[in-house]
């Protein structure tokens, strides 16, 4: 039965008149898969309902914050209580104190925390701290990692290895881009080369320790340990961007899983329970550089908004109490084993509650996609086909072959079964 999408189409037509591309964040526009983005009117548990009344099992889950599903009752209750006391004070308040105490008492490398409103803001601010702390200007980032739309991070590799980067977005000035060096993932020699070419100029090496913005690019323990060692040897800071992985692959994120202690770490998504929260954290010495304690300026009218803080606090308390990680990991592993068919060019890479469907021939020697150059050339086109087939049968995946799938505790056994049976058809396996 063909879905009716008349209402979504009408809203898109209106929206195109008043917003660039009709949306307020690019991937929502369905450019990677074609077709009409669904306008959602309601979400509950693991389900979305669009304005035409179509229902979907949601495997995008607002891109990561909702580890307990939409409208988790504990988060909802905390938010309603906070709302009843006013929703923005612009003063010191106890909600952020309680959340900061919960984080710093559970995560040893987060000795102090500053709350902001998004992952982008967290990264931007922590990069400023890194430069202030080291007196150096250059930052190393990895090709295939996303760190929000900070100018200096919207860059791509320069013409040669370990060269200064060039802008990857219009409007990023070449001089800003030139403060970043882009190196390939899974390649310690390239990182060494960057330090050799720019001695005593690199302030920090930033990485998503679980890169999840260009597919799920699984890094080895050896690579991450080597990265930390090389970075410290050269007097630079190890910066883990855990906006996706923080509180998701374990309470302490990838740093906890790998046992590697970062100097600076950024969080987002889960930390706000679905409300706009980002955070940057680090050692006391680094964080005390931030105003008003120190000389690094950073501020925000709505930072540590009490409603958002209450949501984050309810979310993290529930995560600590329920420790759902083993169960989530089992669900993702089940998806990986049920859908992987190497003979049909279908591989599912999973870690914790994240999964990514790889479509085509993986170019790496060990058969795992670890760097963007390992991604099959057929990824985009094959994903777009499978995506629409699944969408019409009530499965909502993130609308791009380079985005990951997000699981929550609201995805029941029966829902996973339904997902697997649709996806087997959609992927023709
Ligand atoms: N860093 C990482 C690792 C992210 O995944 C994202 C968002 N996907 C960001 C930073 C930016 O976060 P935000 O969208 O909240 O600005």
mmCIF file of C-alpha atoms in Angstrom, residues 1 338-339 341 344 346 357 359 382-383 385-395 397 417-429:
data_model
loop_
_atom_site.group_PDB
_atom_site.id
_atom_site.type_symbol
_atom_site.label_atom_id
_atom_site.label_comp_id
_atom_site.label_asym_id
_atom_site.label_seq_id
_atom_site.Cartn_x
_atom_site.Cartn_y
_atom_site.Cartn_z
ATOM 1 C CA UNK A 1 0.000 0.000 0.000
ATOM 2 C CA UNK A 338 20.917 -10.804 11.165
ATOM 3 C CA UNK A 339 21.604 -8.351 8.334
ATOM 4 C CA UNK A 341 25.506 -10.812 4.180
ATOM 5 C CA UNK A 344 25.508 -9.714 -1.137
ATOM 6 C CA UNK A 346 25.841 -6.024 2.998
ATOM 7 C CA UNK A 357 24.678 -0.652 7.193
ATOM 8 C CA UNK A 359 26.536 -1.501 1.142
ATOM 9 C CA UNK A 382 22.279 1.534 -2.618
ATOM 10 C CA UNK A 383 21.288 3.134 0.673
ATOM 11 C CA UNK A 385 17.035 2.652 -2.604
ATOM 12 C CA UNK A 386 16.812 0.599 0.577
ATOM 13 C CA UNK A 387 15.870 3.673 2.603
ATOM 14 C CA UNK A 388 12.722 4.422 0.594
ATOM 15 C CA UNK A 389 11.638 0.796 0.495
ATOM 16 C CA UNK A 390 11.945 0.662 4.299
ATOM 17 C CA UNK A 391 10.337 4.079 4.835
ATOM 18 C CA UNK A 392 7.243 3.032 2.936
ATOM 19 C CA UNK A 393 7.011 0.014 5.200
ATOM 20 C CA UNK A 394 7.211 2.079 8.370
ATOM 21 C CA UNK A 395 10.933 2.093 9.160
ATOM 22 C CA UNK A 397 16.264 5.399 9.265
ATOM 23 C CA UNK A 417 11.948 -8.392 14.566
ATOM 24 C CA UNK A 418 9.780 -6.145 12.423
ATOM 25 C CA UNK A 419 12.796 -4.019 11.526
ATOM 26 C CA UNK A 420 14.839 -7.052 10.520
ATOM 27 C CA UNK A 421 12.134 -8.531 8.368
ATOM 28 C CA UNK A 422 11.543 -5.239 6.506
ATOM 29 C CA UNK A 423 15.265 -4.551 6.107
ATOM 30 C CA UNK A 424 15.939 -7.995 4.642
ATOM 31 C CA UNK A 425 13.498 -7.108 1.867
ATOM 32 C CA UNK A 426 14.691 -3.515 1.531
ATOM 33 C CA UNK A 427 18.293 -4.644 1.152
ATOM 34 C CA UNK A 428 17.241 -7.587 -1.034
ATOM 35 C CA UNK A 429 19.077 -10.149 1.079
#
